[in-house]
PDB file of C-alpha atoms in Angstrom:
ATOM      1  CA  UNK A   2     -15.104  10.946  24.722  1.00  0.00           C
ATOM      2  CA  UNK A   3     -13.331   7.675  23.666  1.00  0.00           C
ATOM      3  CA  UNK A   4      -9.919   8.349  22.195  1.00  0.00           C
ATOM      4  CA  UNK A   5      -8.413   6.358  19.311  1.00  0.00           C
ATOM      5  CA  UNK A   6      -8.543   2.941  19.675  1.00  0.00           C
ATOM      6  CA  UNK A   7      -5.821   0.056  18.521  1.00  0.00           C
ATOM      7  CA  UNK A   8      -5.809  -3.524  18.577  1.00  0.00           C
ATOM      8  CA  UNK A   9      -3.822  -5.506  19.303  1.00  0.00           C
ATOM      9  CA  UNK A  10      -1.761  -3.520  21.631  1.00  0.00           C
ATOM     10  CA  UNK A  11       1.427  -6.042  21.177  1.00  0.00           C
ATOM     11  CA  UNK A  12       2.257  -8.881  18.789  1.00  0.00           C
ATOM     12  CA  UNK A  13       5.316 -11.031  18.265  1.00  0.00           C
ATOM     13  CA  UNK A  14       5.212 -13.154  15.095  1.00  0.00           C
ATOM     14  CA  UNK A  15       7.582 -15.141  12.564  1.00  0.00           C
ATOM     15  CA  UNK A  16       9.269 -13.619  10.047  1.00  0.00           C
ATOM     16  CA  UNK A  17       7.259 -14.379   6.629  1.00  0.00           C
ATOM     17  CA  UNK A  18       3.956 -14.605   8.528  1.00  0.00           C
ATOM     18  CA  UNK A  19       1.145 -12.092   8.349  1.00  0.00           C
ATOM     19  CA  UNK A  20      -0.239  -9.785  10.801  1.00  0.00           C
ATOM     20  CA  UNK A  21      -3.023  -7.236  11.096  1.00  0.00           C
ATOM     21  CA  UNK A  22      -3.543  -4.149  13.033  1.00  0.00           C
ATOM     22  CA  UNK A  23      -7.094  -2.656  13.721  1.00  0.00           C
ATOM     23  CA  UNK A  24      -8.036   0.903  14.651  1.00  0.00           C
ATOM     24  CA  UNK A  25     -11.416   2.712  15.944  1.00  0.00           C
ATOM     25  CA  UNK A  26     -10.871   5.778  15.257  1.00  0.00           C
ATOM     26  CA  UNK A  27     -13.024   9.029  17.020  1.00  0.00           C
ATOM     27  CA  UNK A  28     -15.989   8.881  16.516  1.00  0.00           C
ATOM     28  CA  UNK A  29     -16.949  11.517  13.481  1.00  0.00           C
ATOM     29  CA  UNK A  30     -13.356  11.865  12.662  1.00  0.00           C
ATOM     30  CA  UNK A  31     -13.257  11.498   8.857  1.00  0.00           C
ATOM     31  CA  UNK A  32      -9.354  11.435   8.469  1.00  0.00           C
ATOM     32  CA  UNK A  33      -7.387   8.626   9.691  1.00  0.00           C
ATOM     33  CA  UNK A  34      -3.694   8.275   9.609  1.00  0.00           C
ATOM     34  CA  UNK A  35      -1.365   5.179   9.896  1.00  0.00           C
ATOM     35  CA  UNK A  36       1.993   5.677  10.801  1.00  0.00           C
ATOM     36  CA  UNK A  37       5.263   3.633  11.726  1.00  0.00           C
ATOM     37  CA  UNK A  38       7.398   4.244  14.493  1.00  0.00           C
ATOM     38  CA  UNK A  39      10.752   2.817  14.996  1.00  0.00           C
ATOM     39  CA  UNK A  40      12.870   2.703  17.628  1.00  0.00           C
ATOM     40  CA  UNK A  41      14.298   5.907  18.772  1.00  0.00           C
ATOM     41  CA  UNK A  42      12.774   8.029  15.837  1.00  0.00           C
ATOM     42  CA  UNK A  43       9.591   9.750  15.138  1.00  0.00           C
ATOM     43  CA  UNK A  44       6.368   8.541  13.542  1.00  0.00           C
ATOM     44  CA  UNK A  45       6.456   8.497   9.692  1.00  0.00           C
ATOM     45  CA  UNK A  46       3.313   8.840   7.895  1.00  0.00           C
ATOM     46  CA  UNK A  47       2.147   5.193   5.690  1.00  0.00           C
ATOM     47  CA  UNK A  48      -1.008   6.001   4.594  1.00  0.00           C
ATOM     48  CA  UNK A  49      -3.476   8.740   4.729  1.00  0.00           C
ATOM     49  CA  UNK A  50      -7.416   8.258   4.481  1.00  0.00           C
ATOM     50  CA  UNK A  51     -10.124  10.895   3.711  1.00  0.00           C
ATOM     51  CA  UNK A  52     -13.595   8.678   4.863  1.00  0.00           C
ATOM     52  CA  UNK A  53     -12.747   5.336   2.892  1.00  0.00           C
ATOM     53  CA  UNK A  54     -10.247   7.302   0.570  1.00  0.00           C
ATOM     54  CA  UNK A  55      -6.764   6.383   0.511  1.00  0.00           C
ATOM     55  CA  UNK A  56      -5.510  10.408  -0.269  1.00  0.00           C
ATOM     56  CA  UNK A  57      -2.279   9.512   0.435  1.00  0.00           C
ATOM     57  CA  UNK A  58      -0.063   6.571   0.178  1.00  0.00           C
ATOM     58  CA  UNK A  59       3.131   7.015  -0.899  1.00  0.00           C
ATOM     59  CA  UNK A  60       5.044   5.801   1.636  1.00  0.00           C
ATOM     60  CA  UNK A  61       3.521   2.744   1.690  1.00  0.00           C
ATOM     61  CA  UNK A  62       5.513   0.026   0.842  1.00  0.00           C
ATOM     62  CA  UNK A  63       2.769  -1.645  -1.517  1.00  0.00           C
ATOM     63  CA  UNK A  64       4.148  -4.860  -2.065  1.00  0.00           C
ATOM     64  CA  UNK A  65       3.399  -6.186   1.539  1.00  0.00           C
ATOM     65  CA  UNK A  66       1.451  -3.733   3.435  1.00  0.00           C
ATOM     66  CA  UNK A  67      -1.901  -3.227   2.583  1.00  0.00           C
ATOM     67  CA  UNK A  68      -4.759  -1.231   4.318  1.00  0.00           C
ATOM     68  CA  UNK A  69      -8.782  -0.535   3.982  1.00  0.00           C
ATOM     69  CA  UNK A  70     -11.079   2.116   5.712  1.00  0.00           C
ATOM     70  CA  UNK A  71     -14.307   0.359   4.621  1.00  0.00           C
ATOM     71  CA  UNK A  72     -16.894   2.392   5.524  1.00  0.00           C
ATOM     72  CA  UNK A  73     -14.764   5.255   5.880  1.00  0.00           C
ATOM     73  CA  UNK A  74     -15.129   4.561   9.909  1.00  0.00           C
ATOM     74  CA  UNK A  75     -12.645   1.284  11.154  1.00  0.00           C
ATOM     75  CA  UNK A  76      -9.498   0.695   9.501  1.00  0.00           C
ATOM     76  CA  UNK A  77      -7.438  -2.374   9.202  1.00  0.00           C
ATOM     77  CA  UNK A  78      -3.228  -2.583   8.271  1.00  0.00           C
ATOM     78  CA  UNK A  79      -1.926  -5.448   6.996  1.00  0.00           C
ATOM     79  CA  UNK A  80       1.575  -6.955   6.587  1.00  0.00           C
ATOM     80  CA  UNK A  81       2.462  -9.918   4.296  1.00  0.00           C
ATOM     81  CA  UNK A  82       4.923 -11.550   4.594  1.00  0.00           C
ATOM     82  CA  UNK A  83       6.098  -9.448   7.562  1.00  0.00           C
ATOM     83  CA  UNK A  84      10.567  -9.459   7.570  1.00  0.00           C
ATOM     84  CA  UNK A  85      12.683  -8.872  10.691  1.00  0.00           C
ATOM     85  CA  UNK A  86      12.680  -4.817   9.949  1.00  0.00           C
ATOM     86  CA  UNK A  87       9.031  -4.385  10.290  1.00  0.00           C
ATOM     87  CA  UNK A  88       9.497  -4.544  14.046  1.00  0.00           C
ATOM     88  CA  UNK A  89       8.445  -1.043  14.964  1.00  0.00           C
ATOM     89  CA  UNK A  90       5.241   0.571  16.986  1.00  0.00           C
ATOM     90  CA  UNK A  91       1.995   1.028  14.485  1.00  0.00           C
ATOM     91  CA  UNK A  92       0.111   4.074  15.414  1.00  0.00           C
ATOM     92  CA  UNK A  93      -2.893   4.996  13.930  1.00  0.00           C
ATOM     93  CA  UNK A  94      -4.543   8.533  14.323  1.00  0.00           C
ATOM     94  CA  UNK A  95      -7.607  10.434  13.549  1.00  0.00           C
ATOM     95  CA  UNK A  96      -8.459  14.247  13.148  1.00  0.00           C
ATOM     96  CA  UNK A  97     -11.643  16.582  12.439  1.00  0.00           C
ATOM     97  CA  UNK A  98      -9.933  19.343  11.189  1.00  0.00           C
ATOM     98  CA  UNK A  99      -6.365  19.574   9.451  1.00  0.00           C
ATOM     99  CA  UNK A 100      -5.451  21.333  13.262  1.00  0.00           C
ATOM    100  CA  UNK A 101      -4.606  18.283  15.544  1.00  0.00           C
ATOM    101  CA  UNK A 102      -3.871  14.432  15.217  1.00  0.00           C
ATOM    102  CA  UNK A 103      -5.074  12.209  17.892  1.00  0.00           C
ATOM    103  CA  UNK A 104      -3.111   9.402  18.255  1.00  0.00           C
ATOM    104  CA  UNK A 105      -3.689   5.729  19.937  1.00  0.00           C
ATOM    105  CA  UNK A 106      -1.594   4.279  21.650  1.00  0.00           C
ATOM    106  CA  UNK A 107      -0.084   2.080  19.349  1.00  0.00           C
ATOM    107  CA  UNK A 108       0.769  -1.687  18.599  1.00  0.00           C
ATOM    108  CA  UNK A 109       4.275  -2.603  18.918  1.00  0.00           C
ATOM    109  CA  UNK A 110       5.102  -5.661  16.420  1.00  0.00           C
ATOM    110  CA  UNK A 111       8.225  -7.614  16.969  1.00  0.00           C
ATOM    111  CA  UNK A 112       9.037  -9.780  13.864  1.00  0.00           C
ATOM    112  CA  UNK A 113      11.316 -12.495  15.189  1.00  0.00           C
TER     113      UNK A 113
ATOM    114  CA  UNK B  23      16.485  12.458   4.483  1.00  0.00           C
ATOM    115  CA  UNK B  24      15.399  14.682   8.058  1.00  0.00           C
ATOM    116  CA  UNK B  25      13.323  16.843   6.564  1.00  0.00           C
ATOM    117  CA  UNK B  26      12.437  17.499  10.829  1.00  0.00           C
ATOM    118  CA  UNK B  27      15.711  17.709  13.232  1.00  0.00           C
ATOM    119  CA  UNK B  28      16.062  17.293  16.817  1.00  0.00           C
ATOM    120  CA  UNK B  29      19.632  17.455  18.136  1.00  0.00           C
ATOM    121  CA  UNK B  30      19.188  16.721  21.426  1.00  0.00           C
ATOM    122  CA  UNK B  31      17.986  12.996  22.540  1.00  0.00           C
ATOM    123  CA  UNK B  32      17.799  13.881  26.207  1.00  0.00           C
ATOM    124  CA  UNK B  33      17.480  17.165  28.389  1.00  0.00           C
ATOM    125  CA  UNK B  34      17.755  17.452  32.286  1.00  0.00           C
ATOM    126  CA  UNK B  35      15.816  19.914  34.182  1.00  0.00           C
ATOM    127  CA  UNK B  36      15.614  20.674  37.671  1.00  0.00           C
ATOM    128  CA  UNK B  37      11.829  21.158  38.586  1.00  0.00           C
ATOM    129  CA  UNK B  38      11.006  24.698  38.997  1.00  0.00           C
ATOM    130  CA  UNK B  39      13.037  25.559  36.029  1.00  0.00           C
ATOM    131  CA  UNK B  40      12.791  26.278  32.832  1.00  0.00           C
ATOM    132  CA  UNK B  41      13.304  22.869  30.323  1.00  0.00           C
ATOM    133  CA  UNK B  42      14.096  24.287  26.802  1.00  0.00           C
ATOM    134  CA  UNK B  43      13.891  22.310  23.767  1.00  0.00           C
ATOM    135  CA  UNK B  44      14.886  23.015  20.315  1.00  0.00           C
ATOM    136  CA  UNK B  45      13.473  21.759  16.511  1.00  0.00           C
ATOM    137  CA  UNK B  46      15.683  22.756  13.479  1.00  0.00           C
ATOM    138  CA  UNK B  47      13.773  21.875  10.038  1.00  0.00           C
ATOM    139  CA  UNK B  48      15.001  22.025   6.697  1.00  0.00           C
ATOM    140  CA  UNK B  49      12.094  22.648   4.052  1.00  0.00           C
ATOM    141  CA  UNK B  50      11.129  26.735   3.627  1.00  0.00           C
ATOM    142  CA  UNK B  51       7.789  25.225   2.418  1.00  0.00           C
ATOM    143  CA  UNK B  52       7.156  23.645   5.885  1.00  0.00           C
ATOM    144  CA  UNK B  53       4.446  26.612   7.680  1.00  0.00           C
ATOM    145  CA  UNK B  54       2.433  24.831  10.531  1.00  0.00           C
ATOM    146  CA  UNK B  55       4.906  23.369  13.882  1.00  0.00           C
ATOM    147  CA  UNK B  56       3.343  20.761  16.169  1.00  0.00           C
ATOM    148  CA  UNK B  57       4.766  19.997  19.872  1.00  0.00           C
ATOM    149  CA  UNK B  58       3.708  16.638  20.674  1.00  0.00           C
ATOM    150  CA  UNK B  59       4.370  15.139  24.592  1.00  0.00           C
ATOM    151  CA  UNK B  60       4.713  11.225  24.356  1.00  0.00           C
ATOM    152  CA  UNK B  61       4.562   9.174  27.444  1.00  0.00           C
ATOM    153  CA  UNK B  62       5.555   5.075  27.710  1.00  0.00           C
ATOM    154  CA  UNK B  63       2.705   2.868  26.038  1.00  0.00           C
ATOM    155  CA  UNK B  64       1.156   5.698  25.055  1.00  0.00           C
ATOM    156  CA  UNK B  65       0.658   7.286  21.566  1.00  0.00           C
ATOM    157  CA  UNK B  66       1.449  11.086  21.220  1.00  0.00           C
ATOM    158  CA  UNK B  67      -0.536  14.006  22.193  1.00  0.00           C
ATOM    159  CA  UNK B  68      -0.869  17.618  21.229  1.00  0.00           C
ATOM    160  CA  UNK B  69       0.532  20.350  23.227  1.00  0.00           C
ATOM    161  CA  UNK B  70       0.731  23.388  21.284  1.00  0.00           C
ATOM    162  CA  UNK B  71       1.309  24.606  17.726  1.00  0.00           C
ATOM    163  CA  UNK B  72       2.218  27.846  15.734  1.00  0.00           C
ATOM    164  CA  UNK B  73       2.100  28.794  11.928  1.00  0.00           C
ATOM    165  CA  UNK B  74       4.173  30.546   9.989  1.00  0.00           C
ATOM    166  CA  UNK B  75       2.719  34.064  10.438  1.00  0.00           C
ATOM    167  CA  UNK B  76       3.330  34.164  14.149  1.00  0.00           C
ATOM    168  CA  UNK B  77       6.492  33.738  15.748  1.00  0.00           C
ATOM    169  CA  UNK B  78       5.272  32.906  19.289  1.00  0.00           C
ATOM    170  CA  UNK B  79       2.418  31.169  20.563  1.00  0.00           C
ATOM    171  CA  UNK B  80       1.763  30.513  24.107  1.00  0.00           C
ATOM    172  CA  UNK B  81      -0.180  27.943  26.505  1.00  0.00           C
ATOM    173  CA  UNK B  82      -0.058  28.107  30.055  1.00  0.00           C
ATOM    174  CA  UNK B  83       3.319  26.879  31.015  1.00  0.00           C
ATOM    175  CA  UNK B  84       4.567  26.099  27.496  1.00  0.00           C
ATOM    176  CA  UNK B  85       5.460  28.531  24.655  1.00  0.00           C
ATOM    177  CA  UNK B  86       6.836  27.870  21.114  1.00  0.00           C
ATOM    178  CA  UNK B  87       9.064  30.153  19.417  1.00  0.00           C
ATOM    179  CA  UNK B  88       9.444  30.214  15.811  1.00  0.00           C
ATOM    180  CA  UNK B  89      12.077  31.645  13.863  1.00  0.00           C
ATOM    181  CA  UNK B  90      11.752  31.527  10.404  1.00  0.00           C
ATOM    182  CA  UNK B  91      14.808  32.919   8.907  1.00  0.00           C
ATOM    183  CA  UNK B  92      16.809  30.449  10.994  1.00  0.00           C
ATOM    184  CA  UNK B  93      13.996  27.422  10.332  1.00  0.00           C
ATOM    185  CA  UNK B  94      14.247  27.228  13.955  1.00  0.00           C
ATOM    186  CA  UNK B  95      11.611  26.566  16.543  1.00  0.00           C
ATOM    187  CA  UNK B  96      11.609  25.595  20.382  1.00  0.00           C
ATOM    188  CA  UNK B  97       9.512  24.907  23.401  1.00  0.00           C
ATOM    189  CA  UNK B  98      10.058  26.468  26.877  1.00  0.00           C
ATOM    190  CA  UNK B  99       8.322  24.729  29.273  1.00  0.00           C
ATOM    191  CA  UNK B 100       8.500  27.041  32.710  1.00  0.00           C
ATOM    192  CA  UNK B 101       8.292  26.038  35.341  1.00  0.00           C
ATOM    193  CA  UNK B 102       8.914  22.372  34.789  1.00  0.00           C
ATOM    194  CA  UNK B 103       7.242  20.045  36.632  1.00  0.00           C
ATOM    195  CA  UNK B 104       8.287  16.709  37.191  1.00  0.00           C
ATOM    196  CA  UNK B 105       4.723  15.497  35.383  1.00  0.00           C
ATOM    197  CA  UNK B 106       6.648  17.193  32.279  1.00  0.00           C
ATOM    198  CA  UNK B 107       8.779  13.928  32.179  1.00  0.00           C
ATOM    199  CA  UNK B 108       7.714  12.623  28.613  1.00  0.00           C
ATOM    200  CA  UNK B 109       9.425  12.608  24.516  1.00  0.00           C
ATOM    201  CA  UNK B 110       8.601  15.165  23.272  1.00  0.00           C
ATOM    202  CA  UNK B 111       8.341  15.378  19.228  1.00  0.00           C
ATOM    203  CA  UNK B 112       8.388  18.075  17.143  1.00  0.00           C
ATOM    204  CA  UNK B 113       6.456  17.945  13.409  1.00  0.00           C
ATOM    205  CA  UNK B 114       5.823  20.083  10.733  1.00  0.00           C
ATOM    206  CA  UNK B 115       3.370  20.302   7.859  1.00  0.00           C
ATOM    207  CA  UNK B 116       3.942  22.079   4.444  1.00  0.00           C
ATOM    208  CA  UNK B 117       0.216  23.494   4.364  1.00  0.00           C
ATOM    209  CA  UNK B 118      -1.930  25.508   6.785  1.00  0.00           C
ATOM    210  CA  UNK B 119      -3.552  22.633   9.193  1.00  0.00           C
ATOM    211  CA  UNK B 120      -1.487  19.063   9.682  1.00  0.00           C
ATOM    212  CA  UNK B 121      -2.425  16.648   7.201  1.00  0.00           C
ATOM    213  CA  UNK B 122       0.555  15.544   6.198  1.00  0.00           C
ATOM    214  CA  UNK B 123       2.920  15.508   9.224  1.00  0.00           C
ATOM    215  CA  UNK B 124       6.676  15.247   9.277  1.00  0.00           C
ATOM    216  CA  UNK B 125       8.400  14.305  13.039  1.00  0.00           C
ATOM    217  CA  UNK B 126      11.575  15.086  14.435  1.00  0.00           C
ATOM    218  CA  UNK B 127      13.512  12.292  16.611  1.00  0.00           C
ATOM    219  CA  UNK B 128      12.291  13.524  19.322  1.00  0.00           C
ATOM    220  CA  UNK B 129      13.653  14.562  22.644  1.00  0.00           C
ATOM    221  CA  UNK B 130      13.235  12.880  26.218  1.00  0.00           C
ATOM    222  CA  UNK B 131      13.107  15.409  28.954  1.00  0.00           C
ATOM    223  CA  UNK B 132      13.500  14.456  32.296  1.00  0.00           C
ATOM    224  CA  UNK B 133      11.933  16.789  35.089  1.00  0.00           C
ATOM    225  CA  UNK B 134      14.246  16.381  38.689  1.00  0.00           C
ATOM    226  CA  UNK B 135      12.411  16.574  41.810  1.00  0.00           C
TER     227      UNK B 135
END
């Protein structure tokens, strides 16, 4: 079975340029996660999605991240403009049940 | 604001031995613990859980220990194996199941030959 799947896996851009992170997640999972790592801490939750529902987004910092779950199936994150402390790992996640996360590997953005 | 603490960044262990790692948490409303094992390049993956009505739960080699009253839990890996070599996070969710999912700092153990 094909795990979660992210895209790109790394990305260096400008600060004040946009960026976009992609993520397959497994397949029949209807909940899909987004979360931000940064260095040296533990993931912290963005958004939330039941199918194409955003359920939860309160962390999200609205006025330059967006995201979609069109379909309910592939998800996209977006950053714009992106600023110097956005540098972090993006990991997106999927789960049947409320039991277990399954996370990708990630996308590590460095905003220089 | 922690809601998820873990006070140790690094452990030691000599293979064979036991590798012991602690989570401290401080909201009473938290009731479902997560151990998550996180290699380099790689996103996180389960390794065990426990809810609130149990106070141990064990896999194999690894067993987590909850203590409620003390909003303490921990993960005894025995014996470790130098494979064990990972971060290991911990996370809690305030509801039955792990929607929402709150992560410690995690702790890098490190498995000697």
């Amino acid at each position: 079975e094909a795990g979660v799947v992210q895209s790109p896996r790394y990305k260096i851009i400008e600060k004040k340029q946009p960026v976009a992170f992609w993520c397959n997640p497994i397949s029949g999972h209807n909940t899909l996660y987004w979360y931000r790592q940064n260095l040296g801490q533990g993931p912290e939750l963005l958004i939330r999605y039941e199918n194409e529902e955003a359920v939860d987004d309160s962390q999200l910092p609205k006025d330059r991240f967006s995201a979609e779950r069109l379909k309910g199936v592939d998800s996209t994150l977006k950053i714009q403009p992106a600023e110097l402390g956005d540098s972090a790992v993006y990991l997106c996640a999927s789960s049947l049940s409320p039991d277990e996360q399954y996370f990708g590997p990630g996308t590590r953005l460095t905003v220089t | 604001d922690q809601q998820v603490k873990q006070n140790s960044p690094s452990l030691s262990v000599q293979e064979g031995r036991i590798s012991i790692l602690n989570c401290d948490y401080t909201n009473s409303m938290f009731d479902y613990f997560l151990w998550y094992k996180k290699y380099p390049a790689e996103g996180p993956t389960f390794l065990i859980s426990i809810s609130s009505i149990k106070d141990k739960n064990e896999d194999g080699r690894f067993t987590v220990f909850l203590n409620k009253s003390a909003k303490h839990l921990s993960l005894h890996i025995v014996p470790s194996q130098p494979g064990d070599s990972a971060v290991y996070f911990c996370a809690a969710s305030a509801q039955t199941g792990a929607n929402n999912l709150f992560f410690g700092t995690g702790t890098r153990l490190t498995v000697i030959p």
